[in-house]
mmCIF file of C-alpha atoms in Angstrom:
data_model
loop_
_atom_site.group_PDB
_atom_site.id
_atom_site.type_symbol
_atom_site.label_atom_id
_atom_site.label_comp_id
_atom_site.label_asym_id
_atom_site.label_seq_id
_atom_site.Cartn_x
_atom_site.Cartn_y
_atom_site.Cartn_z
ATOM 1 C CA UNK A 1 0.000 0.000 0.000
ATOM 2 C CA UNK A 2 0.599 3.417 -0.070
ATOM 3 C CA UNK A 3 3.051 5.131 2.628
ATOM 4 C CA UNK A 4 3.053 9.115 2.543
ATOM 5 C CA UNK A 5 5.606 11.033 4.941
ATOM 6 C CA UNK A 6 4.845 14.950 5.366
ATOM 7 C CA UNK A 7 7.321 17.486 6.891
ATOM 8 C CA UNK A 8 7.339 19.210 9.195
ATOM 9 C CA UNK A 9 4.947 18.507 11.566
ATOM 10 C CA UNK A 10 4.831 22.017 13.125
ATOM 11 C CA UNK A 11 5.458 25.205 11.217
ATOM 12 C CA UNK A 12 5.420 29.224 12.216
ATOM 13 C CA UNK A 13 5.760 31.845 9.910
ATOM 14 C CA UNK A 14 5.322 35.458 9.887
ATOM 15 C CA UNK A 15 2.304 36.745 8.512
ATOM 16 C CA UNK A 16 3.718 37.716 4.891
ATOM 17 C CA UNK A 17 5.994 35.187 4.363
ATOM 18 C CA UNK A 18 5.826 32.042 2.522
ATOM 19 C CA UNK A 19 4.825 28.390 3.729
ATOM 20 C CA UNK A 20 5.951 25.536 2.237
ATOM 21 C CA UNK A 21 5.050 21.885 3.565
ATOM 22 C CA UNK A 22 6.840 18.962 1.711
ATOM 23 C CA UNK A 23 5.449 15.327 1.892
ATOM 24 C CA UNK A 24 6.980 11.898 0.097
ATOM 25 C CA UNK A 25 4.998 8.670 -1.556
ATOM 26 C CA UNK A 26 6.213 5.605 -1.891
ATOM 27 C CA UNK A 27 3.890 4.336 -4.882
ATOM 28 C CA UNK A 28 5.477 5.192 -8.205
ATOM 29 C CA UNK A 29 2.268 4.527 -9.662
ATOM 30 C CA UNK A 30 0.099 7.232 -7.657
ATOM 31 C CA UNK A 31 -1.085 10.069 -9.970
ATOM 32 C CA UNK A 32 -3.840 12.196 -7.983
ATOM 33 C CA UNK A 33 -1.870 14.075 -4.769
ATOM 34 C CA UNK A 34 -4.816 16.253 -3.209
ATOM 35 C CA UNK A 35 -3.769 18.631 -0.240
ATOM 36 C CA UNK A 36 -6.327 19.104 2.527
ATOM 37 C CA UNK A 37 -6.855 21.838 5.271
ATOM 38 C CA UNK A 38 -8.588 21.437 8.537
ATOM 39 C CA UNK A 39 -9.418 24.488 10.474
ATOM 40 C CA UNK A 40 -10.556 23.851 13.946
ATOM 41 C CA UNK A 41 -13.386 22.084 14.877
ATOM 42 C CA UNK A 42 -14.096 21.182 10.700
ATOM 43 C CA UNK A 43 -13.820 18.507 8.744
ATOM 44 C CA UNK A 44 -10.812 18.526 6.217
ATOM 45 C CA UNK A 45 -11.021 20.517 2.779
ATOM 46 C CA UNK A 46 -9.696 20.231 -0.560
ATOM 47 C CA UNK A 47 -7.763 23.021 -1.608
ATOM 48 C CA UNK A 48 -5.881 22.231 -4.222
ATOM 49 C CA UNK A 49 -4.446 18.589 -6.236
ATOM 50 C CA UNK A 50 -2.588 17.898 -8.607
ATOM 51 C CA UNK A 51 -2.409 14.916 -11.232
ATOM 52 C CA UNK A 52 0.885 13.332 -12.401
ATOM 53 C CA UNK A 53 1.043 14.747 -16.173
ATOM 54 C CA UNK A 54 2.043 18.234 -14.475
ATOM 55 C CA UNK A 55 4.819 19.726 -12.593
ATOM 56 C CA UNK A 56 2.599 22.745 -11.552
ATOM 57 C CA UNK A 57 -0.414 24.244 -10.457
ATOM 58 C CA UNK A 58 -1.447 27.295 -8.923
ATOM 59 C CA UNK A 59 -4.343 28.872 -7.466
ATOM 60 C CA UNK A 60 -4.250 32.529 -6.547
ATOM 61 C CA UNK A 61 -1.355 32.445 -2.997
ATOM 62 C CA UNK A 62 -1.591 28.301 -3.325
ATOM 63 C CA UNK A 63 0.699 26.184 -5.803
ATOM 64 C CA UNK A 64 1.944 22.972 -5.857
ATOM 65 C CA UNK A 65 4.697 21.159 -7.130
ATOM 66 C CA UNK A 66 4.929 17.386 -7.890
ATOM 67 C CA UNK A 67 8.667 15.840 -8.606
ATOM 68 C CA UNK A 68 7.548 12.082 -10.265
ATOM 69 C CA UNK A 69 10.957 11.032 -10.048
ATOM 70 C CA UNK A 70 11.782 11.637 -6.727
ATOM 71 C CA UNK A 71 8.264 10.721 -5.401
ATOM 72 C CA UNK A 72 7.562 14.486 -3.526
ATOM 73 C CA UNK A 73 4.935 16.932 -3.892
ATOM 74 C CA UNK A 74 5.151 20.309 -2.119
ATOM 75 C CA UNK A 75 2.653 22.603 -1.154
ATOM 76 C CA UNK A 76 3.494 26.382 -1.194
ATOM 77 C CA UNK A 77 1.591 29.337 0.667
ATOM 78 C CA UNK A 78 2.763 32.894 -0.365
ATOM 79 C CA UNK A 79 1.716 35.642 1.368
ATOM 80 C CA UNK A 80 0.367 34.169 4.388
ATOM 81 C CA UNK A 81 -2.422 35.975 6.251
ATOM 82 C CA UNK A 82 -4.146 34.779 9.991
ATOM 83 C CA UNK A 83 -6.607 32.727 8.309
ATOM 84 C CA UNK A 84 -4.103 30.065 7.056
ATOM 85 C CA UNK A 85 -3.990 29.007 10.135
ATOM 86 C CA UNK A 86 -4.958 24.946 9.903
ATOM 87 C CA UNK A 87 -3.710 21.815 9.692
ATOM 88 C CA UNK A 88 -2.435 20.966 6.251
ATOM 89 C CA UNK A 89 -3.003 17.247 5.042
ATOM 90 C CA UNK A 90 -1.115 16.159 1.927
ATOM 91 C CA UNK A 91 -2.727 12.765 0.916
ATOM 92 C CA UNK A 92 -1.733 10.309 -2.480
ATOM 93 C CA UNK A 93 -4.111 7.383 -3.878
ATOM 94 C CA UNK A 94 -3.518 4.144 -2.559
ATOM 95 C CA UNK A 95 -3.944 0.835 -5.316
ATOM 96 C CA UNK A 96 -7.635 0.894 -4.882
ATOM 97 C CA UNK A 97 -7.294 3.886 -6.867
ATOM 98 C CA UNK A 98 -7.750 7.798 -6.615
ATOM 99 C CA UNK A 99 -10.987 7.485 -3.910
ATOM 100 C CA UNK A 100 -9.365 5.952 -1.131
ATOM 101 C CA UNK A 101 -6.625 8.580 -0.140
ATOM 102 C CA UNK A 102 -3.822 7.717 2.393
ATOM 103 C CA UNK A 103 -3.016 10.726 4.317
ATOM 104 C CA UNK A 104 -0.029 12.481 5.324
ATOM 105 C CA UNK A 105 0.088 12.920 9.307
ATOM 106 C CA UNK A 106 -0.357 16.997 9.147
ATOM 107 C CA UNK A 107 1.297 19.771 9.552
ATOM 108 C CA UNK A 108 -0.129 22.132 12.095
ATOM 109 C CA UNK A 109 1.131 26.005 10.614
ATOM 110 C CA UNK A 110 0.534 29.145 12.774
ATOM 111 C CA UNK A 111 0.316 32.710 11.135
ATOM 112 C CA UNK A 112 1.928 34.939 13.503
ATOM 113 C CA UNK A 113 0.347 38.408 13.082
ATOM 114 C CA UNK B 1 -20.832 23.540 4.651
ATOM 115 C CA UNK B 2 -19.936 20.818 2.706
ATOM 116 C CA UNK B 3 -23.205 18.774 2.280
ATOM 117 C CA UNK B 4 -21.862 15.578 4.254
ATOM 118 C CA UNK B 5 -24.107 15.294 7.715
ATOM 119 C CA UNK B 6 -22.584 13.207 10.528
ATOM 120 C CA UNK B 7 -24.724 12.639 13.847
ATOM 121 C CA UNK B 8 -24.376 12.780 16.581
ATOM 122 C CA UNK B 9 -21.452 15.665 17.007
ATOM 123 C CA UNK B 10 -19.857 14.448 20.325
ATOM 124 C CA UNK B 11 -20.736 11.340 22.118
ATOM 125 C CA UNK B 12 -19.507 10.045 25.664
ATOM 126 C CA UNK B 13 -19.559 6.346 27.183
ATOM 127 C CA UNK B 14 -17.897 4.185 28.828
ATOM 128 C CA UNK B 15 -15.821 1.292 27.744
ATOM 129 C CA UNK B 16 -17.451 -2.449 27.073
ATOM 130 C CA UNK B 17 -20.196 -0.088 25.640
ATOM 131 C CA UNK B 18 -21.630 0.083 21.813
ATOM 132 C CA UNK B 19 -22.296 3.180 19.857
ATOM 133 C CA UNK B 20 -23.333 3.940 16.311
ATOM 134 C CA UNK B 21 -22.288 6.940 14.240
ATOM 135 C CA UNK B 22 -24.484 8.146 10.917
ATOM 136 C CA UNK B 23 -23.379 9.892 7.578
ATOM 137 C CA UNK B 24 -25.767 11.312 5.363
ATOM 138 C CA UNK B 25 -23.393 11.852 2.062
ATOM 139 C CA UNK B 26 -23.926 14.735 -0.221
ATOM 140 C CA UNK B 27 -27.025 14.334 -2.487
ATOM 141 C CA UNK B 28 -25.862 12.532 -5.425
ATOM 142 C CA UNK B 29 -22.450 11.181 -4.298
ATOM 143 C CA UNK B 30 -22.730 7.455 -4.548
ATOM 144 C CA UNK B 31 -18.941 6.766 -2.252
ATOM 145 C CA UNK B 32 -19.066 6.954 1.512
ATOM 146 C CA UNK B 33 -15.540 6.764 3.320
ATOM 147 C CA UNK B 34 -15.100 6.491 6.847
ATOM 148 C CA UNK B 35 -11.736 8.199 8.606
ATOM 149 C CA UNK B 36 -10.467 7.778 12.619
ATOM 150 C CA UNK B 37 -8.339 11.082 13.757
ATOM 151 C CA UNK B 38 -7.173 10.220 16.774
ATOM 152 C CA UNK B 39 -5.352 13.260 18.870
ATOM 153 C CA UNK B 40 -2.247 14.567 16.818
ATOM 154 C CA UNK B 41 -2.600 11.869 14.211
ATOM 155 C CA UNK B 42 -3.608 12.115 10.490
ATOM 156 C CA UNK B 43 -6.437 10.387 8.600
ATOM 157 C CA UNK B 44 -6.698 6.750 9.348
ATOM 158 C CA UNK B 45 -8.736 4.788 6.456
ATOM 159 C CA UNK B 46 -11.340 2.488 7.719
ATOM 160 C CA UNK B 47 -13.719 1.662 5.405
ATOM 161 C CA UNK B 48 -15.630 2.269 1.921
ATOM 162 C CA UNK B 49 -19.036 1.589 0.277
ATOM 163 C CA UNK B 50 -19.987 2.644 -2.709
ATOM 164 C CA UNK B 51 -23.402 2.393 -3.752
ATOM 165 C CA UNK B 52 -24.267 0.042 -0.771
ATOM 166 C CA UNK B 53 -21.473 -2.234 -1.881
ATOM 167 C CA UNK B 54 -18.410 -2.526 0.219
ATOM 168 C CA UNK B 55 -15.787 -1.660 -1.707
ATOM 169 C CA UNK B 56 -12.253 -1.204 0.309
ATOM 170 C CA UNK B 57 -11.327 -1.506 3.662
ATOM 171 C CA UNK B 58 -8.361 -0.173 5.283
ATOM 172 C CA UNK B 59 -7.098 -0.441 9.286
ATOM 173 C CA UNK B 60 -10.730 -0.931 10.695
ATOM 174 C CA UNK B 61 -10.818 -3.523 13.864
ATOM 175 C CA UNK B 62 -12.921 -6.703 14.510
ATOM 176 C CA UNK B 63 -15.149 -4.447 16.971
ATOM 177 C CA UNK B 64 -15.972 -1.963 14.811
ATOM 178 C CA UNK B 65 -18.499 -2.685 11.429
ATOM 179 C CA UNK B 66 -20.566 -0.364 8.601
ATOM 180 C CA UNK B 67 -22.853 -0.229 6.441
ATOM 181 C CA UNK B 68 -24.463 1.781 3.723
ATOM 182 C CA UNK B 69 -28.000 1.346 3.102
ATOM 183 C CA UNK B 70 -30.381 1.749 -0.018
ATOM 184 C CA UNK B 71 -30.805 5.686 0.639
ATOM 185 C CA UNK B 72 -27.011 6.070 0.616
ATOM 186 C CA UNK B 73 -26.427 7.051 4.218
ATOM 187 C CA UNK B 74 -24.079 5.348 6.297
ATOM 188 C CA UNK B 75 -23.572 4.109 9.963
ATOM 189 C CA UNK B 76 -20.309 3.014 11.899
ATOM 190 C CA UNK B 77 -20.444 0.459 14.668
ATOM 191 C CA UNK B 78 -18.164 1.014 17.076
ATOM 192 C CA UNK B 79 -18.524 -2.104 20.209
ATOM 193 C CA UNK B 80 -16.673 -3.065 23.442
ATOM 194 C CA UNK B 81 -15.429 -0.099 23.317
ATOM 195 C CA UNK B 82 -11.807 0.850 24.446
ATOM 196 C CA UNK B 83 -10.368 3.857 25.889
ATOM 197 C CA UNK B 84 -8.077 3.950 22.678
ATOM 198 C CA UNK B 85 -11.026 3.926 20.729
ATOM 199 C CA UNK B 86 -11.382 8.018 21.647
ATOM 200 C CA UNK B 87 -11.073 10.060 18.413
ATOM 201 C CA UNK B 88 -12.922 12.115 16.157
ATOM 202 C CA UNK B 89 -14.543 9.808 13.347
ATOM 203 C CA UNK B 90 -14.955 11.892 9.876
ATOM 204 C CA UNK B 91 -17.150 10.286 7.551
ATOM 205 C CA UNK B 92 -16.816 11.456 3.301
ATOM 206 C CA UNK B 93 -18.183 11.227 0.441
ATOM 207 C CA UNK B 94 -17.201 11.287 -3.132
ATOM 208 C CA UNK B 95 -18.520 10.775 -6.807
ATOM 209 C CA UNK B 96 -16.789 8.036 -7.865
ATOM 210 C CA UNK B 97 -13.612 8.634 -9.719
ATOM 211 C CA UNK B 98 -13.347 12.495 -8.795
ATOM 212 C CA UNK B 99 -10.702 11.918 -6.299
ATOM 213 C CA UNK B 100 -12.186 15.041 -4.573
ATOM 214 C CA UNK B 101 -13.993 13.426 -0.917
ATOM 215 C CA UNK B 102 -16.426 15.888 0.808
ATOM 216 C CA UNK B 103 -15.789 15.671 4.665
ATOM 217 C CA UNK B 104 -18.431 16.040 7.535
ATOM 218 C CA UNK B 105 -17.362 17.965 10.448
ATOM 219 C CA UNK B 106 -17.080 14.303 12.150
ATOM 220 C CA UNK B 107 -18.147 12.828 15.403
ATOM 221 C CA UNK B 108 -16.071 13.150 18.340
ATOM 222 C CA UNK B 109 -15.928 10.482 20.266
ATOM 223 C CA UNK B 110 -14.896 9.855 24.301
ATOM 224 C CA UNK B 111 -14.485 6.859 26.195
ATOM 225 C CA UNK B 112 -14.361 6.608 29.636
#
């Protein structure tokens, strides 16, 4: 099955700066990589995703990056403002295909104002 | 609000006990997922029907069973409970082959 390893666990940044979360997959075959965020007390959320015949996609301060051969995917903040604040899942398919998503195990990031 | 219901919100019991959770999915999705978040710990997969059919099943104990029924809504059965057994239980729904799931705001769950 699928084994996905996301770093780091914790992350603070000033409000302004950039974010970025990294996570790992160990499925060479695995071509959906969706990135979730949790605010408190809610249920996760898709934000963005990418599929494996792109490097890149970006949606207004959000982007992704996917590196096939070295089995990462990143997810990038820019600009960060207070309401970032979540935890940020990074999740890959496992081989019962792109609907049963193994998750990353978070990564809880603070906006300091 | 993302259209997937889960009752009830928080539930407390004590262990040895039985409980049951419910989904409603969103109208029209046909997948219904059930997740365990246990306290600073990701998205464990449990289980999957789709279209009343189970259809993958990931880390989900003996103690604990589902079901999806004819009108698409879902319960977990959660028995002889355990303290461990404490988490917040997300259910999700999907239509099939999106990728994207549609989480509930889940059911939190305490064992005493």
């Amino acid at each position: 099955g699928e084994n996905v390893e996301q770093h780091p666990s914790t992350l603070s940044v000033q409000e302004g700066d950039s974010a970025v979360i990294k996570c790992t997959y160990s499925d060479s075959a695995s071509n959906y990589f969706p990135w979730y965020k949790q605010e408190l007390g809610k249920g996760p959320q898709l934000i963005i995703d990418i599929r494996s015949n792109v490097g890149e996609k970006k949606d207004q301060r959000i982007a992704v990056t996917l590196n096939k051969t070295a089995k990462h995917f990143s997810l990038h903040i820019t600009e960060t403002q207070p309401e970032d604040s979540a935890v940020y899942f990074c999740a890959a398919p496992s081989n019962f295909g792109n609907e049963k998503l193994t998750f990353g195990t978070g990564t809880r990031l603070t906006i300091i104002p | 609000d993302s259209g997937v219901t889960q009752t009830p919100k928080h539930l407390i019991t004590a262990t040895g006990q039985r409980v049951t959770l419910r989904c409603s999915p969103r109208s029209g999705d046909l997948s219904v997922y059930w997740y365990q978040q246990s306290l600073d710990q990701g998205l464990q997969f449990l289980i999957q029907y789709y279209n009343g059919e189970e259809r993958a099943k990931g880390n989900i104990l003996e103690r604990f069973s589902a079901q999806q029924f004819p009108d698409l809504h879902s319960e977990l059965n959660l028995s002889s409970l355990e303290l461990g057994d404490s988490a917040l239980y997300f259910c999700a729904s999907s239509v099939s082959h999106t990728g994207e799931l549609f989480f509930g705001e889940g059911s939190r769950l305490t064992v005493l």
